[in-house]
Short mmCIF file of C-alpha atoms in Angstrom, two decimals:
data_model
loop_
_atom_site.label_atom_id
_atom_site.label_comp_id
_atom_site.label_asym_id
_atom_site.label_seq_id
_atom_site.Cartn_x
_atom_site.Cartn_y
_atom_site.Cartn_z
CA MET A 1 138.83 120.82 135.43
CA PRO A 2 141.63 122.90 133.46
CA GLN A 3 140.31 125.66 131.61
CA LYS A 4 142.74 125.39 128.59
CA PRO A 5 141.91 122.37 125.88
CA VAL A 6 143.25 119.09 126.80
CA ALA A 7 146.47 118.19 124.84
CA GLY A 8 145.86 121.58 123.09
CA ARG A 9 142.77 120.33 121.12
CA TYR A 10 140.18 118.88 123.35
CA GLU A 11 137.61 121.47 124.85
CA LEU A 12 135.43 120.54 127.69
CA LEU A 13 132.37 122.00 127.20
CA ASP A 14 129.59 120.31 129.77
CA GLU A 15 129.48 117.60 132.40
CA LEU A 16 127.40 114.78 131.01
CA SER A 17 127.60 112.21 133.81
CA HIS A 18 129.61 111.42 137.13
CA GLY A 19 130.40 108.10 138.24
CA GLY A 20 132.74 106.12 140.23
CA MET A 21 135.52 105.76 138.02
CA GLY A 22 135.37 109.29 136.60
CA ASP A 23 133.50 111.94 134.92
CA VAL A 24 132.33 112.27 131.39
CA TRP A 25 132.14 115.16 129.35
CA ARG A 26 130.77 116.59 126.01
CA GLY A 27 133.68 117.89 124.23
CA TYR A 28 135.01 119.33 121.10
CA ASP A 29 138.03 118.39 119.04
CA ALA A 30 139.35 121.72 117.77
CA VAL A 31 141.77 119.75 115.31
CA LEU A 32 139.16 117.71 113.32
CA ASP A 33 136.31 119.91 113.98
CA ARG A 34 134.09 117.19 115.72
CA PRO A 35 132.14 116.47 118.88
CA VAL A 36 133.68 114.20 121.16
CA ALA A 37 133.08 112.46 124.77
CA VAL A 38 136.05 112.94 127.30
CA LYS A 39 136.12 110.92 130.19
CA VAL A 40 138.04 112.37 133.00
CA ILE A 41 139.64 109.56 135.00
CA ARG A 42 139.48 110.35 138.94
CA GLY A 43 142.60 112.29 140.05
CA GLN A 44 142.99 110.18 143.34
CA ALA A 45 143.44 106.99 141.40
CA ALA A 46 147.20 108.13 141.48
CA THR A 47 148.94 109.38 144.66
CA SER A 48 152.15 110.13 143.14
CA ARG A 49 153.77 111.03 139.96
CA GLN A 50 155.32 107.46 139.75
CA LEU A 51 152.00 105.85 140.10
CA ALA A 52 150.38 108.69 137.69
CA GLU A 53 152.91 107.46 134.97
CA GLU A 54 152.24 103.86 135.54
CA LEU A 55 148.47 104.39 135.60
CA ALA A 56 148.92 106.49 132.20
CA LYS A 57 151.15 103.74 130.55
CA ARG A 58 148.47 101.19 131.36
CA PHE A 59 145.73 103.70 130.33
CA LYS A 60 147.25 103.96 127.18
CA ARG A 61 147.81 100.37 126.57
CA GLU A 62 144.18 99.57 127.36
CA ALA A 63 142.92 102.14 125.30
CA ARG A 64 144.91 101.00 122.21
CA ILE A 65 143.54 97.55 122.64
CA THR A 66 139.97 98.69 123.37
CA ALA A 67 140.23 100.57 120.06
CA ARG A 68 140.79 97.22 118.25
CA ILE A 69 137.18 96.13 118.76
CA GLN A 70 135.66 97.09 115.32
CA HIS A 71 131.83 96.91 116.11
CA PRO A 72 129.27 99.96 116.16
CA GLY A 73 128.29 98.94 119.37
CA VAL A 74 131.66 100.13 120.81
CA PRO A 75 132.28 104.00 120.75
CA GLN A 76 135.23 104.47 119.00
CA VAL A 77 138.36 105.39 121.01
CA TYR A 78 140.23 108.41 119.60
CA ASP A 79 142.91 109.46 122.22
CA ALA A 80 144.38 108.95 125.45
CA VAL A 81 146.00 111.86 127.33
CA LEU A 82 147.95 112.64 130.58
CA ASP A 83 147.89 116.07 131.40
CA ASP A 84 151.10 118.00 132.42
CA THR A 85 150.15 118.03 136.16
CA TYR A 86 150.10 114.20 136.57
CA GLU A 87 146.80 114.90 137.96
CA HIS A 88 144.15 113.81 135.49
CA LEU A 89 143.72 111.17 132.54
CA PHE A 90 141.66 111.68 129.79
CA LEU A 91 139.96 109.15 127.54
CA VAL A 92 138.56 110.82 124.10
CA MET A 93 136.07 108.77 122.37
CA GLU A 94 132.94 109.16 119.95
CA LEU A 95 130.36 110.91 121.46
CA VAL A 96 126.98 108.68 121.69
CA ASP A 97 123.55 110.28 121.57
CA GLY A 98 121.35 108.01 123.96
CA VAL A 99 119.98 107.12 127.39
CA PRO A 100 121.58 105.15 129.68
CA LEU A 101 119.57 101.44 130.19
CA THR A 102 119.13 102.39 133.96
CA ASN A 103 116.65 104.98 132.94
CA TYR A 104 114.21 102.30 131.84
CA ILE A 105 114.50 99.91 134.45
CA HIS A 106 111.75 99.74 137.08
CA PRO A 107 110.37 97.09 139.93
CA ASP A 108 106.67 98.55 139.03
CA ARG A 109 106.89 98.69 135.29
CA PRO A 110 108.38 95.70 133.55
CA LEU A 111 110.01 96.05 130.18
CA PRO A 112 108.45 93.93 127.46
CA VAL A 113 110.32 90.76 126.98
CA SER A 114 111.34 91.31 123.39
CA TRP A 115 112.58 94.85 124.27
CA ALA A 116 114.85 93.16 127.10
CA VAL A 117 115.84 90.56 125.03
CA ALA A 118 117.06 92.81 121.84
CA VAL A 119 118.87 94.78 124.41
CA ALA A 120 120.68 91.68 126.02
CA ALA A 121 121.10 90.38 122.36
CA GLN A 122 122.87 93.28 121.01
CA VAL A 123 124.99 93.34 124.13
CA ALA A 124 126.12 89.94 123.26
CA THR A 125 126.80 90.81 119.97
CA VAL A 126 129.06 93.41 120.98
CA LEU A 127 130.90 91.28 123.41
CA SER A 128 131.32 88.70 120.87
CA TYR A 129 133.55 91.10 118.86
CA ALA A 130 135.50 92.12 121.96
CA HIS A 131 136.18 88.62 123.21
CA ASP A 132 137.54 87.77 119.75
CA VAL A 133 140.28 90.63 120.24
CA PRO A 134 140.11 89.36 123.49
CA VAL A 135 138.96 92.62 125.54
CA ILE A 136 137.22 91.27 128.74
CA HIS A 137 134.88 94.40 129.84
CA ARG A 138 134.94 93.40 133.63
CA ASP A 139 132.27 96.05 134.68
CA LEU A 140 129.32 95.40 132.30
CA LYS A 141 126.19 97.01 134.07
CA PRO A 142 122.97 98.91 133.06
CA SER A 143 125.07 102.30 133.46
CA ASN A 144 127.56 101.26 131.14
CA VAL A 145 124.98 100.38 128.48
CA ILE A 146 123.34 103.19 126.18
CA VAL A 147 120.36 102.77 123.86
CA ALA A 148 120.74 105.19 121.04
CA ARG A 149 118.08 107.17 119.44
CA ASP A 150 117.50 104.82 116.56
CA GLY A 151 117.73 101.70 118.98
CA THR A 152 121.02 100.44 118.64
CA VAL A 153 122.84 99.46 121.97
CA LYS A 154 126.51 100.88 122.78
CA VAL A 155 128.54 99.18 125.45
CA LEU A 156 130.65 102.14 127.00
CA ASP A 157 134.08 101.85 129.39
CA PHE A 158 135.59 99.11 127.84
CA GLY A 159 138.99 98.74 129.40
CA ILE A 160 138.43 101.21 132.07
CA ALA A 161 138.20 98.53 134.64
CA ALA A 162 141.51 96.97 133.67
CA ILE A 163 143.14 100.39 133.60
CA LEU A 164 142.23 100.71 137.45
CA ARG A 165 142.22 96.97 138.06
CA THR A 166 138.95 96.90 139.70
CA ASP A 167 138.50 93.30 138.18
CA VAL A 168 140.87 92.42 141.47
CA THR A 169 138.26 93.88 144.32
CA LYS A 170 140.65 96.15 146.00
CA LEU A 171 140.26 96.81 149.87
CA THR A 172 140.07 100.34 151.34
CA ALA A 173 141.68 101.36 154.36
CA THR A 174 138.43 100.26 156.54
CA GLY A 175 138.69 96.86 154.89
CA SER A 176 135.53 97.17 152.69
CA PRO A 177 135.43 95.94 149.08
CA ILE A 178 135.08 98.44 146.34
CA GLY A 179 133.82 97.95 143.03
CA THR A 180 130.22 97.62 141.09
CA TYR A 181 129.58 94.62 143.56
CA GLN A 182 125.78 94.09 142.10
CA TYR A 183 127.29 92.76 138.99
CA MET A 184 130.45 90.95 140.12
CA SER A 185 131.08 87.49 139.23
CA PRO A 186 132.32 85.30 141.97
CA GLU A 187 135.68 84.87 140.65
CA GLN A 188 135.78 88.78 140.80
CA VAL A 189 134.68 88.92 144.16
CA ARG A 190 137.51 86.45 145.12
CA GLY A 191 140.10 88.49 143.44
CA GLY A 192 140.76 85.62 140.88
CA GLN A 193 141.70 85.46 137.16
CA VAL A 194 139.10 87.23 135.27
CA THR A 195 138.21 85.71 131.80
CA PRO A 196 135.12 86.30 129.17
CA GLN A 197 132.91 84.20 131.37
CA ALA A 198 133.00 87.10 133.81
CA ASP A 199 131.12 89.12 131.41
CA LEU A 200 128.49 86.32 130.86
CA TYR A 201 127.73 86.56 134.44
CA ALA A 202 127.43 90.40 134.60
CA LEU A 203 125.28 89.66 131.37
CA GLY A 204 123.07 87.43 133.43
CA CYS A 205 122.81 90.12 135.94
CA VAL A 206 121.55 92.86 133.58
CA LEU A 207 119.17 90.48 131.54
CA HIS A 208 117.80 89.43 135.04
CA GLU A 209 117.07 93.19 136.07
CA LEU A 210 115.69 93.99 132.86
CA LEU A 211 113.23 91.30 132.78
CA SER A 212 112.29 91.75 136.62
CA GLY A 213 113.11 95.30 137.29
CA ARG A 214 115.09 94.00 140.42
CA LEU A 215 118.86 93.20 141.08
CA VAL A 216 119.84 89.67 141.26
CA PHE A 217 121.02 90.22 145.00
CA THR A 218 120.09 92.93 147.49
CA ALA A 219 121.41 93.17 151.02
CA ASP A 220 122.11 95.86 153.70
CA SER A 221 126.01 95.83 152.94
CA GLU A 222 128.18 95.36 149.90
CA TYR A 223 129.78 92.54 151.77
CA LEU A 224 126.77 90.67 152.01
CA VAL A 225 125.63 91.26 148.38
CA MET A 226 129.25 89.90 147.43
CA PHE A 227 128.93 87.02 149.68
CA GLN A 228 125.60 86.14 148.00
CA HIS A 229 126.97 86.16 144.72
CA VAL A 230 129.73 83.68 145.54
CA ASN A 231 127.28 81.39 147.65
CA ALA A 232 123.50 82.31 147.12
CA THR A 233 121.14 81.14 144.69
CA PRO A 234 119.35 83.40 142.19
CA THR A 235 115.72 83.84 142.59
CA PRO A 236 114.29 82.23 139.22
CA LEU A 237 112.47 85.05 137.17
CA ARG A 238 109.50 83.27 136.67
CA GLN A 239 108.86 83.61 140.52
CA LEU A 240 109.19 87.46 139.99
CA ARG A 241 107.32 87.45 136.71
CA ALA A 242 105.13 84.86 135.31
CA ASP A 243 105.39 85.66 131.77
CA VAL A 244 108.99 85.13 131.28
CA PRO A 245 109.36 82.21 129.24
CA ALA A 246 110.91 79.21 130.57
CA GLU A 247 113.67 78.85 128.30
CA LEU A 248 114.78 82.55 129.17
CA GLU A 249 114.73 81.78 132.97
CA GLU A 250 117.11 78.84 132.25
CA LEU A 251 119.31 80.92 130.19
CA VAL A 252 119.59 83.45 132.99
CA LEU A 253 120.13 80.94 135.53
CA HIS A 254 122.67 79.40 133.30
CA LEU A 255 124.73 82.55 133.00
CA LEU A 256 124.84 83.23 136.74
CA CYS A 257 126.56 80.03 137.83
CA LYS A 258 129.13 80.08 140.39
CA ALA A 259 131.73 78.53 138.45
CA PRO A 260 133.15 80.45 135.14
CA GLU A 261 133.51 76.98 133.13
CA ALA A 262 129.53 76.09 134.23
CA ARG A 263 128.17 78.86 132.26
CA PRO A 264 127.52 78.95 128.76
CA ALA A 265 130.63 78.46 126.46
CA ASP A 266 130.65 81.97 124.81
CA VAL A 267 128.31 84.60 123.99
CA GLN A 268 127.52 83.18 120.57
CA GLU A 269 126.00 80.62 122.43
CA VAL A 270 124.05 83.29 124.52
CA TYR A 271 122.85 84.85 121.32
CA GLU A 272 121.51 81.69 119.86
CA ARG A 273 119.49 81.05 122.83
CA LEU A 274 118.00 84.32 122.65
CA ARG A 275 117.27 84.39 119.11
CA PRO A 276 113.92 82.44 119.30
CA PHE A 277 112.57 85.47 121.37
CA LEU A 278 113.56 88.11 118.84
CA PRO A 279 111.49 89.56 116.10
CA THR A 280 112.00 88.09 112.69
CA ALA A 281 112.99 90.18 109.68
CA GLY A 282 110.17 92.49 108.50
CA GLU A 283 107.82 91.62 111.52
CA GLU A 284 105.81 94.48 112.98
CA PRO A 285 106.01 95.00 116.71
CA ALA A 286 102.58 93.79 118.55
CA PRO A 287 100.88 96.45 121.09
CA HIS A 288 102.21 94.70 123.89
CA GLU A 289 106.10 94.91 122.92
CA ALA A 290 106.23 98.67 123.05
CA GLY A 291 108.93 99.74 125.39
CA PRO A 292 108.73 103.04 127.76
CA ALA A 293 106.96 105.83 126.42
CA GLY A 294 109.64 107.82 124.22
CA ALA A 295 112.25 105.27 124.37
CA PRO A 296 114.12 104.12 121.46
CA ASP A 297 113.15 100.57 119.93
CA PRO A 298 116.14 98.03 120.48
CA THR A 299 114.19 95.26 118.50
CA GLY A 300 114.60 97.47 115.40
CA VAL A 301 117.86 95.97 114.47
CA PHE A 302 116.36 92.42 114.38
CA ARG A 303 113.75 93.51 112.23
CA ARG A 304 116.40 94.54 109.90
CA PRO A 305 118.88 92.22 111.52
CA TYR A 306 122.70 91.73 111.79
CA ALA A 307 124.25 89.01 113.89
CA PRO A 308 127.42 88.48 116.13
CA ARG A 309 130.78 88.24 114.88
CA ARG A 310 131.71 84.48 113.56
CA ARG A 311 133.87 82.39 116.09
CA ALA A 312 137.51 82.59 115.22
CA GLY A 313 138.15 79.86 112.78
CA ALA A 314 134.53 79.54 111.68
CA ALA A 315 135.34 80.60 108.25
CA ALA A 316 137.36 77.72 107.25
CA GLN A 317 136.10 75.19 104.86
CA PRO A 318 135.59 71.64 106.24
CA GLY A 319 138.46 69.37 105.07
CA VAL A 320 141.09 72.29 104.38
CA ALA A 321 143.94 72.46 106.44
CA VAL A 322 145.11 75.67 108.02
CA PRO A 323 148.80 75.80 108.68
CA ASP A 324 149.79 77.19 111.94
CA ALA A 325 152.59 79.06 110.39
CA PRO A 326 153.94 79.78 106.82
CA ALA A 327 156.19 76.99 105.56
CA VAL A 328 159.40 78.12 105.22
CA VAL A 329 160.35 77.67 101.42
CA PRO A 330 164.00 77.42 100.16
CA ALA A 331 165.16 80.47 98.53
CA PRO A 332 168.28 82.04 97.90
CA ALA A 333 169.91 83.53 100.89
CA PRO A 334 170.57 87.11 101.19
CA LEU A 335 174.33 88.16 101.94
CA PRO A 336 174.86 87.42 105.75
CA GLU A 337 176.27 90.91 106.23
CA THR A 338 173.22 92.56 104.76
CA LEU A 339 170.84 90.41 106.88
CA ARG A 340 173.17 91.23 109.96
CA ALA A 341 172.53 95.02 109.45
CA GLN A 342 168.85 94.55 108.83
CA ILE A 343 168.27 92.35 111.92
CA ARG A 344 170.65 95.29 113.85
CA GLU A 345 168.27 98.18 112.50
CA MET A 346 165.07 96.16 113.12
CA ARG A 347 166.14 95.18 117.00
CA GLU A 348 166.99 99.19 117.49
CA HIS A 349 163.44 99.98 115.75
CA TYR A 350 161.77 97.18 117.74
CA ASP A 351 162.98 98.17 121.11
CA ALA A 352 162.08 101.89 120.52
CA LEU A 353 158.51 100.71 119.61
CA MET A 354 158.31 98.58 122.84
CA GLU A 355 159.79 101.46 125.14
CA GLU A 356 156.85 103.36 123.63
CA ASP A 357 154.30 100.45 124.42
CA ARG A 358 153.25 100.45 120.67
CA PHE A 359 153.34 96.46 120.75
CA ALA A 360 151.35 95.74 117.40
CA GLN A 361 153.56 97.68 115.56
CA ALA A 362 156.64 96.22 117.13
CA ALA A 363 154.98 92.81 116.26
CA GLU A 364 154.80 93.88 112.48
CA VAL A 365 158.37 95.20 112.28
CA VAL A 366 159.91 92.03 113.69
CA GLY A 367 157.64 89.81 111.49
CA GLU A 368 158.93 91.17 108.36
CA LEU A 369 162.23 89.76 108.87
CA ILE A 370 161.10 86.21 110.07
CA GLU A 371 160.51 84.79 106.84
CA PRO A 372 163.72 86.03 104.99
CA ALA A 373 165.91 85.34 108.07
CA GLY A 374 164.35 81.41 108.04
CA ARG A 375 165.34 81.14 104.50
CA ALA A 376 168.89 82.41 104.91
CA LEU A 377 169.68 80.77 108.20
CA GLY A 378 167.08 77.95 108.95
CA ALA A 379 163.70 77.67 110.43
CA GLU A 380 165.49 76.54 113.97
CA ASN A 381 168.32 78.78 113.81
CA LYS A 382 168.71 80.82 117.00
CA VAL A 383 168.50 84.04 115.59
CA VAL A 384 165.19 83.16 113.95
CA LEU A 385 163.97 81.65 116.82
CA ALA A 386 164.85 84.93 118.74
CA LEU A 387 162.92 86.85 116.18
CA ARG A 388 159.85 84.72 116.77
CA MET A 389 160.24 85.14 120.31
CA ARG A 390 160.27 89.11 120.16
CA ARG A 391 157.04 88.97 117.75
CA ALA A 392 155.39 86.60 120.37
CA VAL A 393 156.11 88.67 123.39
CA SER A 394 155.11 91.80 121.84
CA ARG A 395 151.85 90.33 120.97
CA LEU A 396 151.21 89.14 124.41
CA LEU A 397 151.99 92.38 125.89
CA GLY A 398 149.82 93.87 123.23
CA GLY A 399 146.82 92.01 124.36
CA ASP A 400 146.75 89.70 121.20
CA PHE A 401 146.66 86.68 123.15
CA ARG A 402 144.81 84.57 120.25
CA ALA A 403 147.97 85.54 117.90
CA ALA A 404 150.53 84.87 120.74
CA LEU A 405 149.42 81.51 121.68
CA PRO A 406 150.21 79.38 118.74
CA GLU A 407 153.55 81.41 118.37
CA PHE A 408 154.44 80.32 122.22
CA GLU A 409 153.12 76.91 121.43
CA ALA A 410 155.36 76.41 118.22
CA LEU A 411 158.33 77.86 120.17
CA ALA A 412 157.92 75.61 123.14
CA ALA A 413 157.76 72.46 120.91
CA THR A 414 161.03 73.60 118.67
CA HIS A 415 162.77 74.38 121.98
CA SER A 416 161.78 71.10 123.47
CA ARG A 417 162.93 69.46 120.23
CA ILE A 418 166.37 71.36 120.05
CA SER A 419 167.29 71.56 123.73
CA GLY A 420 164.91 69.34 125.59
CA PRO A 421 161.67 69.51 127.26
CA THR A 422 163.00 70.55 130.69
CA SER A 423 165.21 73.53 129.13
CA LYS A 424 164.53 77.05 130.17
CA PRO A 425 163.34 78.53 126.85
CA ALA A 426 160.92 75.50 126.46
CA LEU A 427 159.41 75.99 129.83
CA ASP A 428 159.54 79.73 129.39
CA CYS A 429 157.40 79.22 126.40
CA ARG A 430 155.07 76.84 127.65
CA ALA A 431 154.24 79.24 130.36
CA GLN A 432 153.46 82.05 128.45
CA ALA A 433 151.13 79.86 126.09
CA ALA A 434 149.56 78.82 129.49
CA ARG A 435 148.91 82.61 130.43
CA CYS A 436 147.43 83.17 126.92
CA ARG A 437 145.21 80.16 127.30
CA ALA A 438 144.15 81.96 130.88
CA GLU A 439 143.32 85.18 129.29
CA LEU A 440 141.35 83.31 126.54
CA GLY A 441 139.05 81.54 129.51
CA GLN A 442 140.73 78.25 128.90
CA VAL A 443 141.41 78.00 132.63
CA THR A 444 141.61 74.35 133.25
CA ASP A 445 144.46 73.60 130.51
CA ALA A 446 146.36 76.71 131.58
CA LEU A 447 146.36 75.64 135.33
CA ALA A 448 147.55 72.15 134.18
CA THR A 449 150.55 73.48 132.16
CA LEU A 450 151.39 76.13 134.93
CA ARG A 451 151.66 73.47 137.42
CA ASP A 452 153.68 71.06 135.37
CA VAL A 453 156.11 73.81 134.32
CA LEU A 454 156.44 75.14 138.21
CA ASP A 455 157.08 71.39 139.03
CA VAL A 456 160.48 71.29 136.71
CA VAL A 457 161.34 75.01 137.77
CA ARG A 458 161.23 73.66 141.33
CA THR A 459 163.66 70.82 140.68
CA VAL A 460 166.26 72.95 139.01
CA ASP A 461 166.04 76.53 140.80
CA SER A 462 164.91 78.35 144.20
CA ASP A 463 161.07 78.44 144.99
CA VAL A 464 161.86 82.19 145.26
CA SER A 465 163.41 82.38 141.90
CA GLU A 466 161.79 85.05 139.59
CA GLU A 467 159.99 82.25 137.40
CA ALA A 468 159.07 80.03 140.37
CA VAL A 469 157.59 83.28 142.31
CA MET A 470 155.29 84.39 139.01
CA LEU A 471 154.33 80.64 138.26
CA ARG A 472 153.01 80.57 142.05
CA ARG A 473 151.30 83.70 141.85
CA ASP A 474 149.66 82.86 138.38
CA ILE A 475 148.34 79.29 139.80
CA GLY A 476 147.02 81.07 142.95
CA MET A 477 144.97 83.60 140.85
CA LEU A 478 143.57 81.04 138.60
CA LEU A 479 142.79 78.68 141.49
CA LEU A 480 140.94 81.96 143.18
CA ALA A 481 138.90 81.96 139.79
CA GLN A 482 137.92 78.74 139.84
CA GLY A 483 136.75 79.14 143.50
CA SER A 484 139.26 76.69 144.99
CA THR A 485 139.79 79.26 147.85
CA GLU A 486 141.31 76.66 150.29
CA GLU A 487 143.66 75.28 147.81
CA ALA A 488 144.69 78.81 146.78
CA GLN A 489 145.22 80.11 150.28
CA GLN A 490 147.40 77.01 150.90
CA LEU A 491 149.52 78.40 147.76
CA LEU A 492 149.41 82.03 148.40
CA GLY A 493 150.15 81.98 151.90
CA PRO A 494 153.83 80.53 151.69
CA LEU A 495 154.12 82.74 148.95
CA HIS A 496 153.26 85.75 150.56
CA ASP A 497 155.75 84.95 153.32
CA ASP A 498 158.47 84.14 150.62
CA LEU A 499 157.70 87.85 149.02
CA CYS A 500 157.72 89.64 152.15
CA LEU A 501 161.33 88.14 153.04
CA VAL A 502 162.95 88.38 149.55
CA TYR A 503 161.16 91.30 148.05
CA GLY A 504 159.56 93.42 150.92
CA ALA A 505 156.05 93.92 152.03
CA ALA A 506 155.87 97.32 149.91
CA ASP A 507 156.49 95.37 146.50
CA GLU A 508 153.74 95.71 144.13
CA LEU A 509 153.72 91.51 143.61
CA THR A 510 153.70 91.43 147.55
CA VAL A 511 150.95 93.96 147.70
CA GLU A 512 148.71 92.07 145.47
CA VAL A 513 149.15 88.57 147.14
CA THR A 514 148.50 90.37 150.38
CA GLU A 515 145.28 91.73 149.04
CA ALA A 516 144.28 88.37 147.35
CA LEU A 517 144.72 86.68 151.06
CA ALA A 518 142.94 89.56 152.88
CA LEU A 519 139.87 89.01 150.32
CA ILE A 520 140.11 85.18 151.31
CA ARG A 521 140.05 86.16 154.91
CA LEU A 522 136.85 87.99 154.33
CA GLY A 523 135.22 84.56 153.89
CA LEU A 524 132.90 85.78 150.89
CA ASP A 525 132.46 81.95 149.93
CA GLY A 526 132.20 80.69 153.39
CA THR A 527 135.81 79.08 153.73
CA GLY A 528 137.82 82.18 154.95
CA SER A 529 138.96 82.30 158.36
#
């Protein structure tokens, strides 16, 4: 580690933990005079300066998205730094005083049911806030869950898996999959599209382990464990521990369903099914509910309760219509030259922000001009539509899929009305809306739309056009996520041949499809060759 402070302000004092993705140090922020935790991402993740810069760009983007999760169960993200040597990435965050959940799991000393359920319910609460952003954890496991001294649960490493792209199970030079395979959902094992349902599967693995003291699946090799995640039936909890309530056993098995869409609808549903096993407000713990000696009490927050974030739109009153976008109210138009100058200035500012990956700020900058431009030029003027497209794109790139989705859908409808449903702008907006739906877990709808768009693109353009290639790639990855391995292989195989011919074997997209096909050939779901 460098002896000088990181970014001239963060001093590394002593190492707190050592893990597969990196090391965590107790640090000190000399500027704000406070303790911090510093996650040091492993240097071997980037083998060249170019790769290091790309990783750093992704690193900062994910750190910004993670910083939008406003919940006390998520340590605050303060900074993201790439050092001058391009060898180390640093994530600076809130220092949590607590103990990893792994310290309390033992096969011979089962945890009280209320203790285990209280931890799972708190994790579900945290995930409800994250999925609302939306942010998918991708690597939920006991070592990433800290029980603080006051009994509150903290979930660590949001965004780290996305930064290193470990949700797509990479292959090492020896052909062995890497990743936290004990908690991987079947769709992660296959290398398909990851949705919030992957976090639900991991939560099922964690709850099973809390209640039984045992992993869901064990075997002599990582490959066999991953094969079991895709194919094997989990052992019901009551066969391992008779005092587990039947409803909890049923919930865990539901969370561990192989197909993402067969699992509970969301973490709010999981919380509601856990709630009957939580203590009520003011209730004192019974002697048999005491956790490990000296351990914090995670049931305390339910004896003084708080609940998950409300579902998006839940606060709306029945019968009150919520408009998709503000109506354009006629008003005196500004002078055209004034408006032209404002738009020119905005574009320069927008482009500079986008270049720095400041996507949320870029969306705000362009958003300030949409309404006045609409009043002056009309809501369907091409300049106004271009402004709305810029805002939608910046929201998409910033990970704000929930806000980007209605924007793209409204633009698709407008372009379909103006230029026709098969026009390029209408098709582009439909495809982007489908990608937003996929990120929000609406995989079936996303697949249907992407296939429709691809069918049209193929009639007017080459199968290796940029649009067609990305659509074929997206559909293949979503098919993998759904477990349609054979269909995915039939689509990705020809795509791989086309990519090698047009872009070359070393192209990033070609490599991604190559790895997906390699995973299929491993036969983790019993269908590979």
